[in-house]
mmCIF file of C-alpha atoms and ligand atoms in Angstrom:
data_model
loop_
_atom_site.group_PDB
_atom_site.id
_atom_site.type_symbol
_atom_site.label_atom_id
_atom_site.label_comp_id
_atom_site.label_asym_id
_atom_site.label_seq_id
_atom_site.Cartn_x
_atom_site.Cartn_y
_atom_site.Cartn_z
ATOM 1 C CA MET O 6 108.655 -78.473 -176.051
ATOM 2 C CA ILE O 7 107.219 -76.026 -178.685
ATOM 3 C CA VAL O 8 106.491 -72.542 -177.589
ATOM 4 C CA LYS O 9 102.969 -71.735 -178.766
ATOM 5 C CA ASN O 10 102.662 -68.241 -177.222
ATOM 6 C CA LEU O 11 104.354 -66.102 -174.751
ATOM 7 C CA ARG O 12 102.461 -63.167 -173.217
ATOM 8 C CA ILE O 13 103.126 -60.556 -170.564
ATOM 9 C CA ARG O 14 100.845 -58.612 -168.363
ATOM 10 C CA GLU O 15 101.185 -56.067 -165.539
ATOM 11 C CA VAL O 16 100.109 -57.410 -162.027
ATOM 12 C CA PHE O 17 100.539 -55.995 -158.522
ATOM 13 C CA ALA O 18 103.051 -56.851 -155.928
ATOM 14 C CA THR O 19 102.216 -56.888 -152.301
ATOM 15 C CA THR O 20 103.685 -53.457 -151.897
ATOM 16 C CA THR O 21 100.894 -52.151 -154.408
ATOM 17 C CA GLU O 22 103.830 -51.379 -156.906
ATOM 18 C CA LYS O 23 103.256 -52.864 -160.333
ATOM 19 C CA THR O 24 105.324 -55.840 -161.474
ATOM 20 C CA ILE O 25 105.158 -58.129 -164.507
ATOM 21 C CA GLU O 26 103.826 -61.692 -164.993
ATOM 22 C CA VAL O 27 104.870 -63.661 -168.013
ATOM 23 C CA GLU O 28 102.586 -66.441 -169.437
ATOM 24 C CA LEU O 29 103.930 -69.335 -171.644
ATOM 25 C CA GLU O 30 101.512 -71.554 -173.611
ATOM 26 C CA THR O 31 102.590 -75.039 -174.985
ATOM 27 C CA LYS O 32 100.573 -77.946 -176.269
ATOM 28 C CA LYS O 33 100.356 -79.132 -172.722
ATOM 29 C CA GLY O 34 98.864 -75.974 -171.274
ATOM 30 C CA ILE O 35 99.767 -72.716 -169.684
ATOM 31 C CA VAL O 36 102.126 -71.673 -166.977
ATOM 32 C CA ARG O 37 102.923 -68.224 -165.396
ATOM 33 C CA SER O 38 105.568 -66.560 -163.611
ATOM 34 C CA SER O 39 105.709 -63.116 -161.676
ATOM 35 C CA ILE O 40 108.552 -61.204 -160.322
ATOM 36 C CA PRO O 41 109.013 -59.842 -156.804
ATOM 37 C CA ILE O 42 110.381 -56.383 -155.983
ATOM 38 C CA GLY O 43 113.065 -55.668 -153.492
ATOM 39 C CA THR O 44 112.988 -52.635 -151.362
ATOM 40 C CA SER O 45 116.761 -52.295 -150.256
ATOM 41 C CA ARG O 46 118.217 -53.639 -153.453
ATOM 42 C CA GLY O 47 121.901 -54.181 -153.278
ATOM 43 C CA LYS O 48 124.198 -52.392 -155.653
ATOM 44 C CA TYR O 49 125.409 -55.657 -157.229
ATOM 45 C CA GLU O 50 122.213 -56.826 -158.328
ATOM 46 C CA VAL O 51 121.026 -56.955 -161.906
ATOM 47 C CA LYS O 52 118.988 -54.019 -162.991
ATOM 48 C CA PHE O 53 115.364 -53.871 -162.580
ATOM 49 C CA LEU O 54 113.543 -51.933 -165.221
ATOM 50 C CA PRO O 55 110.144 -50.071 -164.837
ATOM 51 C CA VAL O 56 107.240 -52.077 -165.966
ATOM 52 C CA GLU O 57 106.328 -49.930 -169.096
ATOM 53 C CA ASN O 58 110.032 -50.379 -170.332
ATOM 54 C CA VAL O 59 109.989 -54.148 -169.677
ATOM 55 C CA ILE O 60 106.679 -54.621 -171.688
ATOM 56 C CA LYS O 61 108.342 -52.655 -174.734
ATOM 57 C CA LYS O 62 111.399 -54.818 -174.498
ATOM 58 C CA PHE O 63 109.339 -57.964 -174.288
ATOM 59 C CA LEU O 64 107.496 -57.153 -177.313
ATOM 60 C CA MET O 65 110.846 -56.764 -179.237
ATOM 61 C CA ILE O 66 112.168 -60.168 -178.118
ATOM 62 C CA ARG O 67 109.141 -62.282 -177.871
ATOM 63 C CA ARG O 68 109.622 -63.534 -181.415
ATOM 64 C CA ARG O 69 112.980 -65.188 -180.385
ATOM 65 C CA PHE O 70 111.053 -67.593 -178.462
ATOM 66 C CA THR O 71 107.680 -68.217 -180.093
ATOM 67 C CA GLY O 72 107.508 -71.073 -182.408
ATOM 68 C CA GLU O 73 110.801 -72.391 -181.099
ATOM 69 C CA GLU O 74 111.519 -75.739 -179.758
ATOM 70 C CA ILE O 75 113.109 -75.578 -176.346
ATOM 71 C CA ARG O 76 114.606 -78.566 -174.619
ATOM 72 C CA THR O 77 116.548 -77.204 -171.628
ATOM 73 C CA GLN O 78 116.854 -74.480 -169.144
ATOM 74 C CA GLU O 79 120.328 -73.736 -170.371
ATOM 75 C CA GLU O 80 118.974 -73.043 -173.958
ATOM 76 C CA VAL O 81 116.570 -70.469 -172.565
ATOM 77 C CA ASP O 82 119.028 -68.844 -170.355
ATOM 78 C CA SER O 83 121.907 -68.761 -172.944
ATOM 79 C CA LEU O 84 119.411 -67.104 -175.396
ATOM 80 C CA LEU O 85 118.620 -64.455 -172.854
ATOM 81 C CA ARG O 86 122.254 -63.838 -172.256
ATOM 82 C CA MET O 87 122.784 -63.633 -176.057
ATOM 83 C CA ILE O 88 119.890 -61.029 -176.378
ATOM 84 C CA ASP O 89 121.366 -58.943 -173.532
ATOM 85 C CA LYS O 90 125.155 -59.196 -173.258
ATOM 86 C CA THR O 91 125.429 -56.778 -170.318
ATOM 87 C CA GLN O 92 126.425 -58.460 -166.988
ATOM 88 C CA ASP O 93 123.710 -56.633 -164.990
ATOM 89 C CA LEU O 94 121.025 -57.281 -167.765
ATOM 90 C CA ARG O 95 120.319 -53.551 -168.117
ATOM 91 C CA GLU O 96 119.253 -53.761 -171.702
ATOM 92 C CA ILE O 97 116.071 -56.070 -171.033
ATOM 93 C CA GLY O 98 115.956 -55.777 -167.346
ATOM 94 C CA GLY O 99 116.672 -58.543 -164.767
ATOM 95 C CA ASN O 100 113.058 -58.619 -163.998
ATOM 96 C CA LEU O 101 112.259 -59.565 -167.555
ATOM 97 C CA ALA O 102 114.985 -62.060 -167.873
ATOM 98 C CA LEU O 103 113.815 -63.791 -164.684
ATOM 99 C CA ALA O 104 110.229 -63.803 -165.631
ATOM 100 C CA ILE O 105 111.012 -65.550 -168.960
ATOM 101 C CA SER O 106 113.599 -67.858 -167.343
ATOM 102 C CA SER O 107 111.453 -69.021 -164.644
ATOM 103 C CA VAL O 108 108.289 -69.514 -166.727
ATOM 104 C CA PHE O 109 110.375 -71.906 -169.033
ATOM 105 C CA LEU O 110 111.466 -73.747 -165.857
ATOM 106 C CA LYS O 111 107.893 -74.301 -164.934
ATOM 107 C CA ALA O 112 106.891 -75.368 -168.403
ATOM 108 C CA LEU O 113 109.694 -77.844 -168.666
ATOM 109 C CA ALA O 114 108.745 -79.383 -165.420
ATOM 110 C CA PHE O 115 105.035 -79.482 -166.545
ATOM 111 C CA GLU O 116 106.086 -81.103 -169.874
ATOM 112 C CA ASN O 117 107.677 -83.855 -167.791
ATOM 113 C CA ASP O 118 104.592 -84.215 -165.475
ATOM 114 C CA MET O 119 106.497 -83.108 -162.553
ATOM 115 C CA GLU O 120 106.463 -80.398 -160.008
ATOM 116 C CA VAL O 121 109.281 -77.925 -160.206
ATOM 117 C CA PHE O 122 110.915 -79.138 -157.064
ATOM 118 C CA GLU O 123 110.985 -82.799 -158.399
ATOM 119 C CA PHE O 124 112.198 -81.656 -161.733
ATOM 120 C CA LEU O 125 115.200 -79.825 -160.171
ATOM 121 C CA SER O 126 116.016 -82.253 -157.508
ATOM 122 C CA LYS O 127 118.604 -85.114 -158.027
ATOM 123 C CA GLY O 128 117.806 -87.898 -155.793
ATOM 124 C CA LYS O 129 116.569 -87.581 -152.287
ATOM 125 C CA THR O 130 115.656 -84.196 -150.939
ATOM 126 C CA THR O 131 115.003 -82.851 -147.534
ATOM 127 C CA ILE O 132 112.604 -79.933 -146.518
ATOM 128 C CA PRO O 133 114.413 -76.738 -145.815
ATOM 129 C CA LYS O 134 113.865 -75.028 -142.234
ATOM 130 C CA PRO O 135 112.032 -71.801 -142.065
ATOM 131 C CA ILE O 136 113.563 -68.373 -141.006
ATOM 132 C CA CYS O 137 110.567 -65.937 -140.479
ATOM 133 C CA ASN O 138 110.611 -62.221 -140.235
ATOM 134 C CA VAL O 139 108.504 -61.284 -137.149
ATOM 135 C CA ALA O 140 109.398 -57.813 -136.193
ATOM 136 C CA GLY O 141 111.121 -54.754 -137.657
ATOM 137 C CA GLY O 142 110.490 -51.633 -139.373
ATOM 138 C CA TRP O 143 112.451 -49.914 -142.109
ATOM 139 C CA LYS O 144 111.858 -47.603 -144.972
ATOM 140 C CA GLU O 145 108.119 -48.073 -145.327
ATOM 141 C CA SER O 146 107.297 -47.766 -141.659
ATOM 142 C CA GLY O 147 110.045 -45.620 -140.093
ATOM 143 C CA LYS O 148 113.377 -47.023 -139.306
ATOM 144 C CA SER O 149 113.991 -49.611 -136.812
ATOM 145 C CA ASP O 150 117.543 -50.307 -135.706
ATOM 146 C CA VAL O 151 117.680 -53.760 -137.397
ATOM 147 C CA GLN O 152 115.719 -54.020 -140.638
ATOM 148 C CA GLU O 153 114.341 -57.609 -139.530
ATOM 149 C CA TYR O 154 114.215 -59.630 -136.408
ATOM 150 C CA LEU O 155 113.572 -63.160 -137.292
ATOM 151 C CA PHE O 156 112.837 -66.589 -135.579
ATOM 152 C CA LEU O 157 114.412 -69.874 -136.666
ATOM 153 C CA PRO O 158 114.003 -73.401 -135.159
ATOM 154 C CA VAL O 159 116.785 -75.196 -133.318
ATOM 155 C CA HIS O 160 116.184 -78.562 -134.585
ATOM 156 C CA GLN O 161 113.399 -79.456 -137.003
ATOM 157 C CA LYS O 162 110.872 -82.119 -136.585
ATOM 158 C CA SER O 163 108.903 -81.083 -139.579
ATOM 159 C CA PHE O 164 108.347 -77.819 -141.452
ATOM 160 C CA LEU O 165 104.909 -77.684 -140.169
ATOM 161 C CA ASP O 166 106.126 -78.095 -136.572
ATOM 162 C CA SER O 167 108.699 -75.303 -137.090
ATOM 163 C CA VAL O 168 106.152 -72.961 -138.553
ATOM 164 C CA THR O 169 103.685 -73.605 -135.837
ATOM 165 C CA LYS O 170 106.283 -72.702 -133.104
ATOM 166 C CA ILE O 171 107.135 -69.629 -135.163
ATOM 167 C CA ALA O 172 103.471 -68.545 -135.503
ATOM 168 C CA ASN O 173 103.001 -68.933 -131.804
ATOM 169 C CA ALA O 174 106.021 -66.912 -131.220
ATOM 170 C CA TYR O 175 104.880 -64.173 -133.627
ATOM 171 C CA ARG O 176 101.597 -63.882 -131.743
ATOM 172 C CA GLN O 177 103.368 -63.782 -128.264
ATOM 173 C CA THR O 178 105.794 -61.205 -129.640
ATOM 174 C CA ALA O 179 102.788 -58.828 -130.253
ATOM 175 C CA SER O 180 101.345 -59.393 -126.757
ATOM 176 C CA MET O 181 104.679 -58.435 -125.155
ATOM 177 C CA LEU O 182 105.132 -55.531 -127.398
ATOM 178 C CA VAL O 183 101.814 -54.373 -126.341
ATOM 179 C CA GLN O 184 103.172 -54.154 -122.649
ATOM 180 C CA LYS O 185 106.734 -52.805 -123.541
ATOM 181 C CA ASP O 186 106.298 -50.587 -126.573
ATOM 182 C CA PRO O 187 104.038 -47.480 -125.803
ATOM 183 C CA ASN O 188 103.939 -46.984 -129.600
ATOM 184 C CA PHE O 189 102.917 -50.430 -130.601
ATOM 185 C CA ALA O 190 99.627 -50.521 -132.582
ATOM 186 C CA PHE O 191 99.610 -53.884 -134.209
ATOM 187 C CA SER O 192 100.976 -52.280 -137.394
ATOM 188 C CA LYS O 193 102.541 -54.529 -139.725
ATOM 189 C CA ASN O 194 105.359 -53.662 -142.361
ATOM 190 C CA LEU O 195 105.761 -54.757 -145.985
ATOM 191 C CA GLU O 196 106.608 -58.298 -144.902
ATOM 192 C CA SER O 197 103.782 -58.387 -142.312
ATOM 193 C CA ALA O 198 106.205 -58.282 -139.434
ATOM 194 C CA TRP O 199 105.217 -56.352 -136.378
ATOM 195 C CA VAL O 200 106.504 -52.672 -136.658
ATOM 196 C CA THR O 201 108.237 -51.605 -133.487
ATOM 197 C CA LYS O 202 110.576 -48.675 -132.895
ATOM 198 C CA LEU O 203 112.058 -50.090 -129.631
ATOM 199 C CA ASP O 204 115.838 -50.090 -129.621
ATOM 200 C CA ILE O 205 117.795 -53.284 -130.258
ATOM 201 C CA GLU O 206 118.303 -54.180 -126.539
ATOM 202 C CA SER O 207 114.625 -53.792 -125.626
ATOM 203 C CA THR O 208 113.392 -55.771 -128.671
ATOM 204 C CA LEU O 209 115.945 -58.513 -128.124
ATOM 205 C CA LYS O 210 114.766 -58.846 -124.403
ATOM 206 C CA ILE O 211 111.334 -59.523 -125.706
ATOM 207 C CA LEU O 212 112.527 -61.810 -128.410
ATOM 208 C CA ASP O 213 114.836 -63.765 -126.001
ATOM 209 C CA ARG O 214 111.804 -64.795 -123.846
ATOM 210 C CA VAL O 215 109.579 -65.625 -126.639
ATOM 211 C CA ALA O 216 112.181 -67.613 -128.481
ATOM 212 C CA THR O 217 113.225 -69.554 -125.492
ATOM 213 C CA GLU O 218 109.613 -70.421 -124.579
ATOM 214 C CA ASN O 219 109.038 -71.841 -128.128
ATOM 215 C CA LEU O 220 112.394 -73.685 -128.557
ATOM 216 C CA LEU O 221 113.528 -71.135 -131.277
ATOM 217 C CA LYS O 222 116.546 -69.023 -131.868
ATOM 218 C CA ILE O 223 116.617 -65.388 -133.014
ATOM 219 C CA GLY O 224 117.905 -64.099 -136.506
ATOM 220 C CA LEU O 225 118.891 -60.486 -137.259
ATOM 221 C CA ASP O 226 119.141 -58.926 -140.722
ATOM 222 C CA PHE O 227 121.050 -55.683 -140.143
ATOM 223 C CA ALA O 228 120.889 -54.762 -143.844
ATOM 224 C CA ALA O 229 123.889 -52.706 -142.736
ATOM 225 C CA SER O 230 124.507 -51.022 -146.130
ATOM 226 C CA GLN O 231 121.490 -48.952 -145.097
ATOM 227 C CA LEU O 232 123.131 -48.077 -141.708
ATOM 228 C CA TRP O 233 126.528 -47.236 -143.110
ATOM 229 C CA ASN O 234 127.041 -43.520 -143.837
ATOM 230 C CA GLY O 235 130.500 -44.046 -145.498
ATOM 231 C CA ASN O 236 132.169 -43.722 -142.151
ATOM 232 C CA GLU O 237 130.346 -45.352 -139.477
ATOM 233 C CA TYR O 238 127.146 -47.402 -138.664
ATOM 234 C CA VAL O 239 124.296 -45.148 -137.390
ATOM 235 C CA TYR O 240 121.442 -46.732 -135.360
ATOM 236 C CA SER O 241 118.755 -43.999 -135.247
ATOM 237 C CA ASN O 242 116.523 -45.510 -132.388
ATOM 238 C CA SER O 243 119.480 -46.514 -129.969
ATOM 239 C CA GLY O 244 121.516 -43.261 -130.973
ATOM 240 C CA LEU O 245 124.424 -45.554 -131.633
ATOM 241 C CA LYS O 246 127.356 -44.623 -133.926
ATOM 242 C CA LEU O 247 129.875 -47.349 -134.432
ATOM 243 C CA SER O 248 133.028 -47.654 -136.362
ATOM 244 C CA ARG O 249 133.813 -50.878 -138.449
ATOM 245 C CA THR O 250 135.738 -52.551 -135.527
ATOM 246 C CA GLU O 251 133.027 -51.351 -132.936
ATOM 247 C CA GLN O 252 130.332 -52.814 -135.225
ATOM 248 C CA ILE O 253 132.211 -56.146 -135.230
ATOM 249 C CA SER O 254 132.368 -56.249 -131.357
ATOM 250 C CA PHE O 255 128.849 -55.018 -131.055
ATOM 251 C CA VAL O 256 127.328 -57.778 -133.137
ATOM 252 C CA GLU O 257 129.510 -60.299 -131.487
ATOM 253 C CA ASP O 258 128.556 -59.223 -128.037
ATOM 254 C CA LEU O 259 124.802 -59.466 -128.914
ATOM 255 C CA THR O 260 125.218 -62.966 -130.199
ATOM 256 C CA LYS O 261 126.791 -63.924 -127.036
ATOM 257 C CA ARG O 262 124.135 -62.264 -124.648
ATOM 258 C CA TYR O 263 121.068 -63.377 -126.594
ATOM 259 C CA PRO O 264 120.077 -66.677 -128.472
ATOM 260 C CA ILE O 265 120.958 -65.314 -131.712
ATOM 261 C CA SER O 266 122.092 -68.066 -134.272
ATOM 262 C CA TYR O 267 121.569 -66.246 -137.602
ATOM 263 C CA VAL O 268 123.117 -62.850 -138.711
ATOM 264 C CA GLU O 269 122.484 -61.433 -142.164
ATOM 265 C CA ASP O 270 124.414 -58.400 -143.525
ATOM 266 C CA PRO O 271 125.919 -57.236 -140.456
ATOM 267 C CA PHE O 272 128.320 -54.994 -142.448
ATOM 268 C CA HIS O 273 127.842 -52.942 -145.592
ATOM 269 C CA GLU O 274 128.116 -54.712 -148.952
ATOM 270 C CA ASP O 275 131.937 -54.053 -149.705
ATOM 271 C CA ASP O 276 133.391 -55.072 -146.395
ATOM 272 C CA PHE O 277 134.372 -58.721 -146.975
ATOM 273 C CA VAL O 278 137.076 -58.233 -144.132
ATOM 274 C CA SER O 279 134.692 -57.456 -141.385
ATOM 275 C CA PHE O 280 132.428 -60.277 -142.489
ATOM 276 C CA SER O 281 135.417 -62.674 -142.175
ATOM 277 C CA THR O 282 136.430 -61.540 -138.768
ATOM 278 C CA LEU O 283 133.009 -61.927 -137.419
ATOM 279 C CA THR O 284 132.316 -65.387 -138.951
ATOM 280 C CA HIS O 285 135.572 -66.639 -137.367
ATOM 281 C CA ARG O 286 134.583 -65.212 -133.978
ATOM 282 C CA ILE O 287 131.002 -66.440 -133.749
ATOM 283 C CA GLU O 288 130.952 -69.723 -135.593
ATOM 284 C CA PRO O 289 128.978 -72.077 -135.628
ATOM 285 C CA ARG O 290 126.396 -69.336 -135.749
ATOM 286 C CA ILE O 291 125.268 -68.536 -139.291
ATOM 287 C CA VAL O 292 126.726 -65.391 -140.774
ATOM 288 C CA CYS O 293 125.343 -64.710 -144.267
ATOM 289 C CA GLY O 294 125.606 -62.262 -146.977
ATOM 290 C CA ASP O 295 122.536 -60.935 -148.917
ATOM 291 C CA ASP O 296 123.546 -57.613 -150.458
ATOM 292 C CA LEU O 297 127.228 -58.710 -150.147
ATOM 293 C CA TYR O 298 126.808 -61.411 -152.676
ATOM 294 C CA ALA O 299 123.592 -60.221 -154.532
ATOM 295 C CA THR O 300 123.351 -64.019 -155.714
ATOM 296 C CA ASN O 301 126.381 -63.294 -157.989
ATOM 297 C CA LEU O 302 128.893 -66.079 -158.662
ATOM 298 C CA GLU O 303 131.899 -63.645 -158.965
ATOM 299 C CA ARG O 304 131.012 -62.030 -155.511
ATOM 300 C CA LEU O 305 130.523 -65.487 -153.922
ATOM 301 C CA LYS O 306 133.872 -66.541 -155.137
ATOM 302 C CA LEU O 307 135.365 -63.437 -153.661
ATOM 303 C CA GLY O 308 133.612 -64.258 -150.349
ATOM 304 C CA ILE O 309 134.960 -67.963 -150.436
ATOM 305 C CA ARG O 310 138.514 -66.676 -150.975
ATOM 306 C CA ASN O 311 138.109 -64.301 -148.018
ATOM 307 C CA LYS O 312 136.379 -66.742 -145.908
ATOM 308 C CA ALA O 313 133.827 -63.997 -145.622
ATOM 309 C CA SER O 314 130.804 -66.005 -144.360
ATOM 310 C CA ASN O 315 129.496 -69.427 -143.767
ATOM 311 C CA GLY O 316 126.022 -68.660 -145.321
ATOM 312 C CA ILE O 317 124.544 -67.055 -148.450
ATOM 313 C CA VAL O 318 121.042 -65.599 -149.115
ATOM 314 C CA ILE O 319 119.775 -66.600 -152.516
ATOM 315 C CA LYS O 320 117.308 -64.433 -154.352
ATOM 316 C CA PRO O 321 116.813 -65.372 -158.065
ATOM 317 C CA SER O 322 115.690 -61.708 -158.764
ATOM 318 C CA GLN O 323 119.141 -60.439 -157.848
ATOM 319 C CA VAL O 324 120.724 -62.469 -160.573
ATOM 320 C CA GLY O 325 118.105 -62.667 -163.224
ATOM 321 C CA THR O 326 118.182 -66.292 -164.561
ATOM 322 C CA ILE O 327 117.462 -69.737 -163.166
ATOM 323 C CA SER O 328 120.793 -71.128 -164.670
ATOM 324 C CA ASP O 329 122.782 -68.279 -162.694
ATOM 325 C CA THR O 330 120.907 -68.954 -159.520
ATOM 326 C CA ILE O 331 121.590 -72.830 -159.686
ATOM 327 C CA LYS O 332 125.290 -72.150 -160.275
ATOM 328 C CA VAL O 333 125.470 -69.947 -157.201
ATOM 329 C CA VAL O 334 123.630 -72.470 -155.111
ATOM 330 C CA ASN O 335 125.865 -75.232 -156.280
ATOM 331 C CA GLU O 336 129.062 -73.295 -155.752
ATOM 332 C CA ALA O 337 127.968 -72.325 -152.225
ATOM 333 C CA LYS O 338 127.191 -75.937 -151.421
ATOM 334 C CA LYS O 339 130.489 -77.166 -152.894
ATOM 335 C CA ASN O 340 132.156 -74.841 -150.330
ATOM 336 C CA LYS O 341 130.011 -76.033 -147.440
ATOM 337 C CA MET O 342 128.214 -72.793 -147.109
ATOM 338 C CA ILE O 343 124.567 -72.822 -145.837
ATOM 339 C CA THR O 344 122.108 -71.664 -148.447
ATOM 340 C CA ILE O 345 119.086 -69.565 -147.603
ATOM 341 C CA MET O 346 116.504 -69.010 -150.384
ATOM 342 C CA SER O 347 114.637 -65.769 -149.705
ATOM 343 C CA HIS O 348 111.606 -63.858 -150.536
ATOM 344 C CA ARG O 349 111.760 -60.104 -151.259
ATOM 345 C CA SER O 350 109.824 -57.442 -149.486
ATOM 346 C CA GLY O 351 107.478 -57.070 -152.477
ATOM 347 C CA GLU O 352 106.156 -60.385 -153.475
ATOM 348 C CA THR O 353 103.404 -61.884 -155.559
ATOM 349 C CA GLU O 354 101.386 -65.193 -155.130
ATOM 350 C CA ASP O 355 104.215 -66.993 -157.150
ATOM 351 C CA THR O 356 105.702 -69.831 -155.147
ATOM 352 C CA LEU O 357 108.689 -70.652 -157.408
ATOM 353 C CA ILE O 358 111.253 -69.942 -154.614
ATOM 354 C CA CYS O 359 109.589 -72.866 -152.502
ATOM 355 C CA HIS O 360 110.392 -75.153 -155.235
ATOM 356 C CA LEU O 361 113.914 -73.816 -155.947
ATOM 357 C CA ALA O 362 114.735 -74.192 -152.296
ATOM 358 C CA VAL O 363 113.692 -77.753 -152.114
ATOM 359 C CA GLY O 364 114.757 -78.736 -155.540
ATOM 360 C CA LEU O 365 118.337 -77.276 -155.084
ATOM 361 C CA GLY O 366 118.670 -78.606 -151.544
ATOM 362 C CA CYS O 367 118.845 -75.242 -149.531
ATOM 363 C CA GLU O 368 119.158 -75.613 -145.900
ATOM 364 C CA TYR O 369 116.713 -72.664 -145.199
ATOM 365 C CA VAL O 370 113.852 -70.605 -146.644
ATOM 366 C CA LYS O 371 113.324 -67.053 -145.602
ATOM 367 C CA PHE O 372 109.742 -65.829 -145.676
ATOM 368 C CA GLY O 373 107.372 -63.723 -143.591
ATOM 369 C CA ILE O 374 105.066 -65.674 -141.289
ATOM 370 C CA SER O 375 101.906 -63.648 -141.605
ATOM 371 C CA GLY O 376 99.497 -61.878 -144.167
ATOM 372 C CA GLU O 377 100.094 -62.782 -147.772
ATOM 373 C CA ARG O 378 103.366 -64.396 -146.901
ATOM 374 C CA THR O 379 101.352 -67.508 -145.941
ATOM 375 C CA VAL O 380 101.109 -68.366 -149.702
ATOM 376 C CA LYS O 381 104.814 -69.486 -149.502
ATOM 377 C CA ILE O 382 104.318 -71.181 -146.186
ATOM 378 C CA ASN O 383 101.493 -73.165 -147.406
ATOM 379 C CA GLU O 384 103.167 -74.210 -150.536
ATOM 380 C CA MET O 385 105.997 -75.546 -148.326
ATOM 381 C CA LEU O 386 103.520 -77.559 -146.476
ATOM 382 C CA ARG O 387 102.163 -79.126 -149.679
ATOM 383 C CA ILE O 388 105.633 -80.052 -150.736
ATOM 384 C CA GLU O 389 106.445 -81.453 -147.312
ATOM 385 C CA GLU O 390 103.343 -83.682 -147.651
ATOM 386 C CA LYS O 391 104.533 -84.899 -150.963
ATOM 387 C CA LEU O 392 108.010 -85.677 -149.903
ATOM 388 C CA LYS O 393 106.620 -87.840 -147.105
ATOM 389 C CA LYS O 394 104.822 -90.092 -149.576
HETATM 390 C C1 2PG Z 19 116.089 -58.545 -147.272
HETATM 391 C C2 2PG Z 19 114.888 -58.484 -148.079
HETATM 392 C C3 2PG Z 19 113.739 -59.495 -147.883
HETATM 393 P P1 2PG Z 19 114.507 -56.734 -150.044
HETATM 394 O O1 2PG Z 19 116.846 -57.635 -147.141
HETATM 395 O O2 2PG Z 19 116.546 -59.706 -146.862
HETATM 396 O O3 2PG Z 19 113.634 -59.724 -146.510
HETATM 397 O O4 2PG Z 19 114.497 -57.265 -148.398
HETATM 398 O O5 2PG Z 19 113.060 -56.743 -150.498
HETATM 399 O O6 2PG Z 19 115.012 -55.368 -149.921
HETATM 400 O O7 2PG Z 19 115.286 -57.752 -150.771
HETATM 401 MG MG1 MG Z 20 118.697 -59.020 -146.317
#
């Protein structure tokens, strides 16, 4: 595949911040890739450079690709790693690296007349299950105790069936919040989840009823690096202040009293030991690391050695290239960990993560359920239809 042209432009993310879109032209046609923006970025992620800097960097490195013949994803990603030798891609920016890496993945699939998920998958694939953010708060809308309250299916008949149940549950959650939360005003946060400042127990009582009625389970993303003040976990709405060991017992107790089957980042991003204790105590529930691993192979290996968790959140924008993303998914799968391909709070209409999730055989996809998040949900439905043929 010969690169005829490679272009960049500024586009908007759903947060109204600017991000980048890279466009690749070959004899076959044009494909594009745009990059999401995280709000609570983990400290182990690759560096995200401001759009103006990225454009300058792009103009400097574009000639390394244009006119070249590219045959594999590895060629693109090793070239990127040769151009920027820093681990965290601080020279060109993880956002620029991923835009280039992923646009080449799309072009290579296109060149082979395949959809990206088909191009990536080896043999038979199954559709992942959805985990959807339905309520919360956080930086953009005032803190809630837990960054995200999520719903996930118990068993999956089909992706469509699971999402239908979650969508019903999402609407019912709003009806219950109207009754129980005097401040509830149908506001939505950056991921189009309902904003509530009810404390954790009151929120879980509502979600328990709704989940049970819809045959769903509850997930919690504590994003606990944001709760940790260096000494204890501070929950502003409940007024709780918990030590490391109290936090372990607190989360364990919640999972035993409510139908919670998924817990993300219950401890700050350096506490492998508490992760390991909790995982051991509450298995087979999923305990997974997002900021803990930052989709980084070395961090994942550290987690595996410590038996820190049985699940890992995968965000390509945390690591910067498609090849690195694939390595992390494969290592996690080799160690029987559950992989959850996830959106970020700032998204674009790009649906690549759907294809990566299916093509790499992830067990779950984590999206929002409402608003612009339906772009991803609907792409999953198209893929599901294709898989059934
Ligand atoms: C998370 C995400 C997405 P961010 O913490 O899991 O839901 O947020 O945008 O900060 O990656
Ligand atoms: Mg998270």
